[in-house]
XYZ file of C-alpha atoms in Angstrom:
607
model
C 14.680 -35.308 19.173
C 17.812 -33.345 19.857
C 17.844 -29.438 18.505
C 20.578 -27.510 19.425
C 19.667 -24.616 20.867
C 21.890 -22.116 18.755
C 19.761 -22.713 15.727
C 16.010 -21.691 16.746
C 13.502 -22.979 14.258
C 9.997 -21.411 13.370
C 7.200 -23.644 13.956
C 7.460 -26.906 11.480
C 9.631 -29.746 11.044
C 12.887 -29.726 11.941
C 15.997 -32.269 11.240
C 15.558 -36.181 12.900
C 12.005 -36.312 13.143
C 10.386 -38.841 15.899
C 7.279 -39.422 13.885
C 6.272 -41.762 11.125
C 3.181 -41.460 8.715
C 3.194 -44.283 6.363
C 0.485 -43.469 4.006
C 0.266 -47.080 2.850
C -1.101 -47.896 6.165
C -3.892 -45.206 5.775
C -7.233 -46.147 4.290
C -7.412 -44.569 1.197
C -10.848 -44.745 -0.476
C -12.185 -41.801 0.431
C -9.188 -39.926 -0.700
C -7.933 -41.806 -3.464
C -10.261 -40.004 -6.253
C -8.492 -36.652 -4.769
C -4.796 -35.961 -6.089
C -4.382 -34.884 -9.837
C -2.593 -37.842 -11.862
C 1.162 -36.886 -10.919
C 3.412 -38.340 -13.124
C 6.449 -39.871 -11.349
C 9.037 -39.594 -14.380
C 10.172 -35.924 -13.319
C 10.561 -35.750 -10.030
C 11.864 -32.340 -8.587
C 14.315 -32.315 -5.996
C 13.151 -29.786 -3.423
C 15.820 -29.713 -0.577
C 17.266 -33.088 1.732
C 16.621 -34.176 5.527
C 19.578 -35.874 7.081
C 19.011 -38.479 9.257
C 14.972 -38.993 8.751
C 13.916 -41.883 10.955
C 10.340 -41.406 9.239
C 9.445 -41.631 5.837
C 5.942 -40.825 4.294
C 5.663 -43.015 1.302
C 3.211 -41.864 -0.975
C 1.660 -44.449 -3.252
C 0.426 -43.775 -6.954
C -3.460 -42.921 -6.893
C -5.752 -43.884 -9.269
C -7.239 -40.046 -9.790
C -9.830 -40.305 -13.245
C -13.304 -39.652 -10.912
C -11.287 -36.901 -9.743
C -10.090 -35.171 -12.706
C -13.834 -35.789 -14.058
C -14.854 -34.234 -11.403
C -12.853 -30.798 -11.858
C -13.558 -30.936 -15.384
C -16.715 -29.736 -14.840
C -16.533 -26.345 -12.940
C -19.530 -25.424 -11.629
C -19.742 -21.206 -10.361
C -20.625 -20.838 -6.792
C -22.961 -18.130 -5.997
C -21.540 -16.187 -3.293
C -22.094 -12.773 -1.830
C -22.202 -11.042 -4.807
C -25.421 -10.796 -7.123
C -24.374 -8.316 -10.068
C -21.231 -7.047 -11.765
C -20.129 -3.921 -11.511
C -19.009 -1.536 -14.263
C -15.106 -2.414 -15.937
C -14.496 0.975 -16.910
C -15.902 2.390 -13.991
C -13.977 0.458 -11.855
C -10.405 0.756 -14.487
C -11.058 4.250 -13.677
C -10.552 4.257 -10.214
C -7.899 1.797 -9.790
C -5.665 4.112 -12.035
C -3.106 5.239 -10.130
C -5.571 5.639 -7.166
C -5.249 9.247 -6.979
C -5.697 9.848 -3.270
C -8.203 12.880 -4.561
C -10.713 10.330 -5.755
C -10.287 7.962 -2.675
C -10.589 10.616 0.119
C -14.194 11.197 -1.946
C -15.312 7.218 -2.007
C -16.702 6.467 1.344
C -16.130 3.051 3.468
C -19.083 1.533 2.820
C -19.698 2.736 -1.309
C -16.008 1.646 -1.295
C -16.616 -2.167 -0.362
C -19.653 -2.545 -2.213
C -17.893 -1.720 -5.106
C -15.083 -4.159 -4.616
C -17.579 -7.071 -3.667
C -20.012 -6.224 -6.794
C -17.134 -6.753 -9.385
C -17.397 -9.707 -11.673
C -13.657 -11.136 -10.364
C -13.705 -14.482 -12.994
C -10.341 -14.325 -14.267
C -9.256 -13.597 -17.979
C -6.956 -15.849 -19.609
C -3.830 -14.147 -20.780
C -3.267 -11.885 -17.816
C 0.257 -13.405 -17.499
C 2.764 -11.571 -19.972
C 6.153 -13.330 -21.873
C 8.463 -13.007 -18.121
C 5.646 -14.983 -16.628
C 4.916 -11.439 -14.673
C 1.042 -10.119 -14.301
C 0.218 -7.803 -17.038
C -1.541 -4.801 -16.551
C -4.929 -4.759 -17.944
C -5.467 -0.669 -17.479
C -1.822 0.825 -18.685
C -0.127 0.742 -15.191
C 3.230 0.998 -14.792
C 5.074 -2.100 -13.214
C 7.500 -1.521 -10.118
C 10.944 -2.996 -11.697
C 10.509 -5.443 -8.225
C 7.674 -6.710 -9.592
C 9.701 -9.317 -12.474
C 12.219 -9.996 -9.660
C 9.746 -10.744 -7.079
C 7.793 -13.284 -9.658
C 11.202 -14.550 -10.799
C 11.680 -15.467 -6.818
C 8.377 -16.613 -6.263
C 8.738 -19.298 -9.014
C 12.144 -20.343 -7.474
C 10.788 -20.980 -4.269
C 8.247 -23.540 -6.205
C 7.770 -27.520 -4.488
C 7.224 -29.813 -6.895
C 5.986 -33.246 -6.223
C 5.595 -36.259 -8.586
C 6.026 -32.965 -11.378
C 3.239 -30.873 -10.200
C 3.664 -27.897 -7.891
C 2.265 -28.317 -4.792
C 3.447 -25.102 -2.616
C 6.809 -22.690 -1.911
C 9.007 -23.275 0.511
C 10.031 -20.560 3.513
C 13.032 -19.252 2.299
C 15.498 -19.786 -0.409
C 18.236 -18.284 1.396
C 21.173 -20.348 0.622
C 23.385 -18.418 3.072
C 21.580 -20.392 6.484
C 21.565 -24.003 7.119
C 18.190 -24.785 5.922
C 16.609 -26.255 9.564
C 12.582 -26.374 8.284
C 12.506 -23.462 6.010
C 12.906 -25.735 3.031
C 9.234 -26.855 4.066
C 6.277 -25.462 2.925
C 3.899 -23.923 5.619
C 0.062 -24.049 5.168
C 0.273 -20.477 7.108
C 3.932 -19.022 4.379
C 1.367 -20.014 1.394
C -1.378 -18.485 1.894
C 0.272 -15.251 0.389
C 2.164 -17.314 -2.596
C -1.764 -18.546 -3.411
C -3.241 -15.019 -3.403
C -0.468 -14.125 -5.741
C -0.916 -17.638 -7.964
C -4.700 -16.741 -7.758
C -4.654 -13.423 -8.604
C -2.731 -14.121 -11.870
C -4.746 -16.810 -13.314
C -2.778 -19.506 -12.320
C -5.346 -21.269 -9.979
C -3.822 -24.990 -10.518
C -0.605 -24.183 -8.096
C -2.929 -23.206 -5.100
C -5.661 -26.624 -5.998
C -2.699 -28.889 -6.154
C -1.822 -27.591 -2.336
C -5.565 -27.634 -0.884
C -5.603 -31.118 -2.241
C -2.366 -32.340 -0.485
C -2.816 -30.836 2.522
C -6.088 -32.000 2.795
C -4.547 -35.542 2.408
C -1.884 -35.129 5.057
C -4.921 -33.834 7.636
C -6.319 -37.567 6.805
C -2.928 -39.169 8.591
C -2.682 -40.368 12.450
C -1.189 -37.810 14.587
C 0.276 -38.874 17.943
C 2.992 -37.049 19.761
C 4.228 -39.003 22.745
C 1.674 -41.377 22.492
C -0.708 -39.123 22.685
C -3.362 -38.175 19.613
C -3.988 -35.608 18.564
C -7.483 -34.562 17.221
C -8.845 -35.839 13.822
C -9.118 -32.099 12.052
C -5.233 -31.140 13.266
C -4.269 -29.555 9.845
C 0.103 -29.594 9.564
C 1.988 -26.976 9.688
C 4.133 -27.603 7.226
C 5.160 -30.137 4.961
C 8.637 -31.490 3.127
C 9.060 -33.172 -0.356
C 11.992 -35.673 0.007
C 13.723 -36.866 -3.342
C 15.647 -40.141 -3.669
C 17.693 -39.997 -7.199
C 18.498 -43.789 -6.320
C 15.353 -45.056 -6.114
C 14.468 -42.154 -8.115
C 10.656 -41.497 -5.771
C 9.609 -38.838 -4.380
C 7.980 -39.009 -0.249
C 6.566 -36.726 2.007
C 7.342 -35.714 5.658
C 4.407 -33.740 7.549
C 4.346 -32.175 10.567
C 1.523 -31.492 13.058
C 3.522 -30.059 16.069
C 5.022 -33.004 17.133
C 8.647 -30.804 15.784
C 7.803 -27.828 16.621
C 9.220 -24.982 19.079
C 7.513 -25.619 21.824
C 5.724 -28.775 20.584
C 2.639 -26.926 20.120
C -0.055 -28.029 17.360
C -1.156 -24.913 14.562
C -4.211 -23.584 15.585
C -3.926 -21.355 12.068
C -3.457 -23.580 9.704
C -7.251 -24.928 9.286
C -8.692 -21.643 9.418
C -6.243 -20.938 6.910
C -7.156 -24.025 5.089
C -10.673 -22.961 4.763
C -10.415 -19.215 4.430
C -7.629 -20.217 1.147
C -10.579 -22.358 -0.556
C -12.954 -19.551 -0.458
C -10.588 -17.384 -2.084
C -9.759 -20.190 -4.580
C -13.770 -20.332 -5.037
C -14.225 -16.877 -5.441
C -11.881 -16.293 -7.683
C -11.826 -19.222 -10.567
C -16.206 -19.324 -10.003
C -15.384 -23.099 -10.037
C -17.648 -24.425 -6.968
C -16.927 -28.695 -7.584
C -13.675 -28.879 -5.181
C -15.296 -26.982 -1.979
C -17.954 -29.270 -3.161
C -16.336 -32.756 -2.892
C -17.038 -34.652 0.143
C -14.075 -35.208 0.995
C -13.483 -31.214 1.304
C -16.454 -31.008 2.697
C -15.508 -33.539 5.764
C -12.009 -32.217 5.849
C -14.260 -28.549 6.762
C -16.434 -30.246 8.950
C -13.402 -31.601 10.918
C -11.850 -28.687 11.273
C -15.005 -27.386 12.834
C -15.327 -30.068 14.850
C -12.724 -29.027 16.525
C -13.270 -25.086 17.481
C -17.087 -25.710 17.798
C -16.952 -28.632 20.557
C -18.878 -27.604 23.394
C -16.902 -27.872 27.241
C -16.902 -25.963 30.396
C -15.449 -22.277 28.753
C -17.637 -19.480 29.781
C -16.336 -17.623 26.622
C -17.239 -18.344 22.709
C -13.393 -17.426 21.810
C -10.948 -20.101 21.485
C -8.714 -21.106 24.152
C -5.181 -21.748 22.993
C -1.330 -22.213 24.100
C 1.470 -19.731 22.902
C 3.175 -20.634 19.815
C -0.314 -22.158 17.874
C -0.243 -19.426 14.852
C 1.989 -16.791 13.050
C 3.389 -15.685 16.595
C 5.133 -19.632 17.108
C 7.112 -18.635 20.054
C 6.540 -18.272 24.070
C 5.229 -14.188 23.813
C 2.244 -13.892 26.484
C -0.257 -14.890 23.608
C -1.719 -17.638 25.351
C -5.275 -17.653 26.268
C -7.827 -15.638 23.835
C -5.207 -14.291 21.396
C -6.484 -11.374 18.771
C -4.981 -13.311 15.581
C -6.915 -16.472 16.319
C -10.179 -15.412 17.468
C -9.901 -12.893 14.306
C -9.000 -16.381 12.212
C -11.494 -18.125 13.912
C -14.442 -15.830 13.175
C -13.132 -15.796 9.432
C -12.923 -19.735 8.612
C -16.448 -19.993 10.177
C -18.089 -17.295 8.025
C -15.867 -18.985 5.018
C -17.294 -22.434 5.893
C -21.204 -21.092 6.032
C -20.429 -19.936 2.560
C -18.785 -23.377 1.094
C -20.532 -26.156 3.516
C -23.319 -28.169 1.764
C -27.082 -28.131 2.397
C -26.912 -31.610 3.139
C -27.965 -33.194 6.336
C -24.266 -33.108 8.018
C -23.659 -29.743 6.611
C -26.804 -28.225 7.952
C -26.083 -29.247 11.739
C -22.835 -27.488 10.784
C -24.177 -24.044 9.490
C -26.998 -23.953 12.355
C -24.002 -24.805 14.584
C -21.686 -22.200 13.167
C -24.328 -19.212 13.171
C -25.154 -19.004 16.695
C -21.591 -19.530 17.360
C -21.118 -15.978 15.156
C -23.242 -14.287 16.873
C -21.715 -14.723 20.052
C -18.665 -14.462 19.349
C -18.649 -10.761 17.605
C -20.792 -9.630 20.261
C -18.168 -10.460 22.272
C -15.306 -9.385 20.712
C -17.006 -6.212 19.764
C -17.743 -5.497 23.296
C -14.682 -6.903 25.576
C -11.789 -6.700 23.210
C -12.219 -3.210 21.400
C -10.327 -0.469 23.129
C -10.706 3.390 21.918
C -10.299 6.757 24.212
C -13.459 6.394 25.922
C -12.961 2.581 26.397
C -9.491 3.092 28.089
C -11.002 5.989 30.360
C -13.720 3.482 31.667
C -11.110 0.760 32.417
C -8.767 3.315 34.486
C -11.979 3.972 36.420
C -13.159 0.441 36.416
C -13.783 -0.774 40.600
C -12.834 -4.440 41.541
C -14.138 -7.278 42.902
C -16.907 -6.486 41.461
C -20.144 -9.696 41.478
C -23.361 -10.212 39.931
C -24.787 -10.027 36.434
C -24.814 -6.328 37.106
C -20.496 -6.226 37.483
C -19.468 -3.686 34.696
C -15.553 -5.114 35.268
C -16.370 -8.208 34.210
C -13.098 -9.800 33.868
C -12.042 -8.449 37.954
C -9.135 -6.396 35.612
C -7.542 -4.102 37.934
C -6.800 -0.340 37.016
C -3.065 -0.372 38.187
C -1.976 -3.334 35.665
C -3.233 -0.679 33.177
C 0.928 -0.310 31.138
C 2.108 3.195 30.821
C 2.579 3.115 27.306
C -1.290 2.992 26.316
C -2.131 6.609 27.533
C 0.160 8.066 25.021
C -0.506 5.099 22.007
C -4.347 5.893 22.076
C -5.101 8.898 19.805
C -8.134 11.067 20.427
C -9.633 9.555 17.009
C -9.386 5.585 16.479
C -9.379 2.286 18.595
C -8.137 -1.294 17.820
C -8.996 -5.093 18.829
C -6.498 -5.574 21.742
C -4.117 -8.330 21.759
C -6.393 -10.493 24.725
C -8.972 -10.523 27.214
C -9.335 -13.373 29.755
C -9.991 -13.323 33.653
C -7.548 -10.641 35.500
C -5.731 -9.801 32.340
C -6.073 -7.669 29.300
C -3.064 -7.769 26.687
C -3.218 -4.001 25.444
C -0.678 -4.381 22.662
C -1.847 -4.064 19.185
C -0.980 -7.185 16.618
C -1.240 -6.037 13.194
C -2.855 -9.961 11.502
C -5.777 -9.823 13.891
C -6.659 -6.384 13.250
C -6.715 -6.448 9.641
C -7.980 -10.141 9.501
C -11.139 -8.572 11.807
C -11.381 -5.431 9.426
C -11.450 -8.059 6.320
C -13.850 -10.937 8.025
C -16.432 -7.672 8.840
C -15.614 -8.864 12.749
C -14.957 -4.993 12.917
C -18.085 -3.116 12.557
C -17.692 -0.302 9.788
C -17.356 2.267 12.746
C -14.749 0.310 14.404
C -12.939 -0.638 10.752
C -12.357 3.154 10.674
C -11.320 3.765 13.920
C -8.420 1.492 13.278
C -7.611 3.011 10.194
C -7.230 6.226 11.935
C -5.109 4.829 14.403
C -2.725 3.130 11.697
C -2.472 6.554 10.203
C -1.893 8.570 13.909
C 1.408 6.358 14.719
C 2.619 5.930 11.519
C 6.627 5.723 13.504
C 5.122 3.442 15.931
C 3.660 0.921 13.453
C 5.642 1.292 10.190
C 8.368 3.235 10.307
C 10.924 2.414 7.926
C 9.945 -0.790 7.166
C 5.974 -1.764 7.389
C 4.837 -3.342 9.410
C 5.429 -4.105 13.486
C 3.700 -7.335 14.076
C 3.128 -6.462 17.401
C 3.599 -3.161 19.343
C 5.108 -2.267 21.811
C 8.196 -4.705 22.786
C 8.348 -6.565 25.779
C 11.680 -5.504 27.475
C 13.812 -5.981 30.905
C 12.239 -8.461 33.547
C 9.288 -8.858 31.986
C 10.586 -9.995 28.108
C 12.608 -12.582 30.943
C 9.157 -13.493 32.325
C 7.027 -13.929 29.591
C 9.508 -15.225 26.771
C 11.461 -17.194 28.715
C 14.923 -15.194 27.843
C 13.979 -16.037 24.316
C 17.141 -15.111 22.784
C 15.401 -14.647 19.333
C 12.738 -12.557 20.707
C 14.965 -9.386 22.048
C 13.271 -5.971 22.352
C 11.988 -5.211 18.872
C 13.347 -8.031 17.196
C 11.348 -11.097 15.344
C 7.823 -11.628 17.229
C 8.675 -8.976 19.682
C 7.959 -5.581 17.950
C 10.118 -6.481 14.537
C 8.653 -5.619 11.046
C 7.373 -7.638 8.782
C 6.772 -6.878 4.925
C 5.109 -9.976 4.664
C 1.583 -8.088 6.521
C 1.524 -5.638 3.321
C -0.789 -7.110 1.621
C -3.347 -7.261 4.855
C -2.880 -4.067 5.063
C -3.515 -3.254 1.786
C -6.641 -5.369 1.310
C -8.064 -3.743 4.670
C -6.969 -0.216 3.345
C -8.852 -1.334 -0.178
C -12.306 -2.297 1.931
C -11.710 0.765 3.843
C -11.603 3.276 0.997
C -8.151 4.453 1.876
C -5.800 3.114 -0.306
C -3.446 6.015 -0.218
C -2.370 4.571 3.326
C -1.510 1.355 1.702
C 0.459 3.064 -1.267
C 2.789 4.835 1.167
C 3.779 1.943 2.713
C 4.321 -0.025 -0.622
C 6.428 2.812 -1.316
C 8.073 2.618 1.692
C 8.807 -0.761 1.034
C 10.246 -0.850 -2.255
C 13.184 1.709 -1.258
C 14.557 -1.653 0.122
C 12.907 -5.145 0.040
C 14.956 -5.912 -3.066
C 18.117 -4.277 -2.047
C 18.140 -6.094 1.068
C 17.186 -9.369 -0.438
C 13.894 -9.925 0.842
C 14.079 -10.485 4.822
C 12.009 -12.150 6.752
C 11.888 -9.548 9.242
C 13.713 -6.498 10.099
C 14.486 -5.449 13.762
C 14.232 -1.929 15.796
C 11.721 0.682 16.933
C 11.594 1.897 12.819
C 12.677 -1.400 11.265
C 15.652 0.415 10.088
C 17.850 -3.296 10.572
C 17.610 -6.646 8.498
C 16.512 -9.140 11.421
C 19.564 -10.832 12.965
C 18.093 -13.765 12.241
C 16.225 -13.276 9.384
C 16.400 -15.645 6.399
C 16.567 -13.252 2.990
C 14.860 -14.254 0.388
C 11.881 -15.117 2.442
C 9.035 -16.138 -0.039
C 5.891 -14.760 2.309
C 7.724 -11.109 1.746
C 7.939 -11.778 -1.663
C 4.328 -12.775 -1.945
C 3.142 -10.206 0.217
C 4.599 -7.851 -1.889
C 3.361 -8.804 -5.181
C -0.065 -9.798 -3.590
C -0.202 -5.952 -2.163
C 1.069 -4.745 -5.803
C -1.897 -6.252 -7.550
C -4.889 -5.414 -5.192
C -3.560 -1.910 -5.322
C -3.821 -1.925 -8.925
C -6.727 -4.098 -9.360
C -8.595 -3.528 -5.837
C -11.452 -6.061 -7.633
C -8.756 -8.845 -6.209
C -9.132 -7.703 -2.241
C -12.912 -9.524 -2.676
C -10.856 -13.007 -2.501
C -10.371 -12.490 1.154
C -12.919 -10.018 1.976
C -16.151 -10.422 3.426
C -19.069 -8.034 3.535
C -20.812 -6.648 7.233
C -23.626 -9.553 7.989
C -26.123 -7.525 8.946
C -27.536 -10.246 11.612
C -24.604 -10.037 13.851
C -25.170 -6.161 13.597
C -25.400 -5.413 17.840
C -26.687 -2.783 19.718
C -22.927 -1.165 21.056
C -23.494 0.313 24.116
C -19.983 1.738 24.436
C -18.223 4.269 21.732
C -16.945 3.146 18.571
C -14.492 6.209 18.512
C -14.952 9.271 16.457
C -15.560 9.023 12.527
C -15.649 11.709 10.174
């Protein structure tokens, strides 16, 4: 497939796709009882492809057992056992004076988000279609124009919504973000979810789980059975008036490289919609259940890695581009260790399920004993590295990884404050990747892969380079930027991925509302207010960006598509937690106390 290279594309489906899913060729019995009855008669018109050499006809289902199915919600009993008290809680999420949260401790903190009753109340949307306050605050004027461009961004298919495209920036050629990315919607669900309108984010589990179902072969080569897309497109034809589908698994993608994300993702976005309408019958259909169990299948194959982390390529999640990720990145392993402790909570008792669960806790264990131990980095931690000896052999080797003191950067001695530490960026033989990436560590704060120790620690270093990390514009999705010879090296003169730019130390507003849910379980939302505040002095006036560029994210991206929906989402998503923290229990998990381990090195100081 030809892409000229003066219009860079994020990871998804491009123009001229080489790859053809005809879903009339796919068996459909298992899946034909899925999809809500779609009626044909209005079909939305959500962007064109030029030049298509593959269509993805979709056929009418038959969908009755289904709908029976969701008719009868069953509640799913999760982590939490008791409610906790409205007014009580109304009381604190007033205004969240930063008196009353410097007084609620970490711990008191997320047991009272994770004991509140979260079943949503009908009538929480007001006339503008805008979340209405249920305890007298105050709506940011934003908030109406960021709902107002969430709902533009809407896909319909066959009349039902099924996800949001990237951007709606009519300015740029389209190239793929007039797709919708499993990864762009998790934040557009949160925000659906969190406003009672849980049909939106059902509609998209349900497709995408359909589109995982379809053969996946790049250059004659096939890929594995759980590969969930990255994106999808809804293609209108007024002649024949039908709607079809294009999908893509990677074989479109910069790089060619399959979404690693995208099924933890998958997973992690059913537990939320679980959590939050009580309704337990679609994580309970089998063919959710196998669409889980596929997924796992992949991560939780057994081969000749010495490591329980996941081995992948640069480009396979948020970071889609060449930037020295590859190996055991941060964001992945963070994902990773999420989806599985989502899946133990949703996977069946059955006799495939329980091979899964057995399967899936030893694989925990193992995993945040090792990430706890070899990938957390605080003041004490860096000291023993600069000390660490070489060549080191035996179970007895306390450098482990043969990582040599000199390829220690210059940069870390002055990052690392005296109080706080962070999950660094990767950890494989002869190499440790000391930047910091913002997803992983608030994905590992919200998953519990963080001890509470550690969850504070990086707190406190959030709040100790404030310039560094948000600046003018939260929030640096990586830090620091590669530069000179080596941003040549590692990026491959990426001419999207200059010195603080995009992937490569630019700011993102889409990571607000991680950092608000991990400032929520954390007991510090005053952090997450500032940078909301921060924020709003120019999301809107600038049109929503997709990124802004420069050590303080002072400059819309030179790239960057406005009206991005994941910063509109993020937004609103941070908005509502902040005012409602109940809503941060969606995607937060509580410490398992099994995977507690005995840390023989320093968490870093707590007060």
């Amino acid at each position: 497939m030809s892409i000229s290279s003066s219009n860079p594309t994020r990871n998804g489906s491009v123009k001229n796709n080489d790859m053809l899913h005809n879903v009339n060729e796919i068996e459909e019995k298992s899946l034909g009882c899925l999809e809500m009855s779609i009626s044909s008669s209005n079909p939305t018109q959500n962007g064109s492809v030029k030049n298509n050499d593959t269509l993805h006809n979709i056929s009418q289902i038959e969908e009755s057992a289904f709908s029976k199915l969701l008719d009868r919600p069953r509640p799913l009993n999760m982590e939490r056992q008791r409610s906790f008290d409205e007014r009580s809680l109304a009381d604190l999420a007033i205004g969240f004076s930063p008196r009353l949260s410097s007084r609620l401790s970490s711990e008191n903190f997320t047991r009272l988000i994770d004991n509140y009753d979260q079943t949503p109340s009908p009538g929480r949307r007001s006339d503008f279609n805008t979340p209405r306050s249920q305890i007298g605050f105050e709506q940011h004027p934003m908030v109406a124009e960021a709902w107002d461009a969430l709902r533009r961004s809407l896909v319909h298919f066959r009349g039902q919504p099924v996800g949001t495209i990237a951007a709606l920036d009519s300015t740029e050629e389209n190239l793929n973000y007039d797709q919708v990315f499993v990864r762009d919607f998790v934040p557009s669900a949160f925000a659906f979810l969190m406003n009672g309108e849980p049909e939106i984010v059902k509609n998209f589990i349900l497709k995408t789980l359909r589109l995982q179902s379809w053969e996946k072969k790049i250059d004659r080569f096939q890929l594995g059975e759980g590969v969930m897309p990255a994106s999808f497109k809804v293609l209108h034809d007024p002649v024949r008036n039908s709607e079809t589908l294009i999908a893509d698994f990677g074989e479109s993608a910069i790089g060619r490289v399959a979404p690693v994300d995208s099924g933890f993702w998958w997973i992690i976005l059913l537990r939320a919609y679980t959590k939050s309408t009580g309704d337990s019958s679609l994580a309970e259909l089998p063919e959710c259940q196998k669409g889980m169990r596929l997924i796992l299948s992949l991560c939780l194959s057994e081969g000749f890695d010495t490591f329980p982390t996941l081995l992948c390529a640069d480009g396979c999640c948020m970071i889609d581009r060449r930037m020295g990720v590859y190996g055991y990145p941060i964001e992945i392993q963070a994902l990773f260790f999420m989806a599985l402790r989502c899946a133990l909570l949703l996977l069946k008792h059955d006799h495939e399920g329980k091979d899964f669960i057995e399967r899936i806790t030893k694989r925990l264990l193992a995993l945040s004993y090792h990430m706890r131990t070899y990938f957390w980095l605080d003041l004490k931690q860096l000291n023993d590295i600069y000390r660490y000896k070489t060549e080191e052999y035996s179970h007895t080797a306390l450098n482990k990884f043969n990582v040599i003191p000199d390829s220690l950067p210059e940069w870390i001695f002055d990052f690392m404050p005296i109080h706080g530490g962070y999950f660094i960026g990767n950890v494989s033989p002869a190499r440790m990747d000391f930047r910091w990436f913002c997803l992983g560590n608030c994905i590992a704060i919200l998953s519990a892969l963080a001890t509470p120790e550690q969850s504070t620690a990086i707190m406190d270093l959030i709040e100790s380079r404030w310039e560094e990390l948000v600046g003018e514009m939260p929030l640096k999705v990586c830090y620091p930027a590669i530069e000179s010879h080596e941003w040549r090296i590692i990026t491959g003169c990426d001419p999207k991925n200059t010195r603080w730019s995009y992937h490569n130390g630019g700011s993102w507003p889409v990571l607000l509302w991680l950092l608000t849910a991990a400032c929520i379980k954390t007991g510090r939302p005053q952090i997450a207010r500032r940078a909301i505040e921060l924020a709003e002095t120019r999301l809107l006036k600038d049109s929503w960006p997709e990124y802004y560029d420069g050590k303080l994210g002072r400059y819309i991206g030179k790239q960057a598509r406005k009206f991005q929906t994941w910063s509109i989402a993020g937004y609103l998503v941070a908005k509502m937690m902040l005012e409602d923290p109940s809503h941060a229990g969606m995607v937060s998990l509580e410490e398992d106390k099994q995977m507690k381990p005995l840390m023989k090195r320093s968490h870093s100081w707590t007060c």
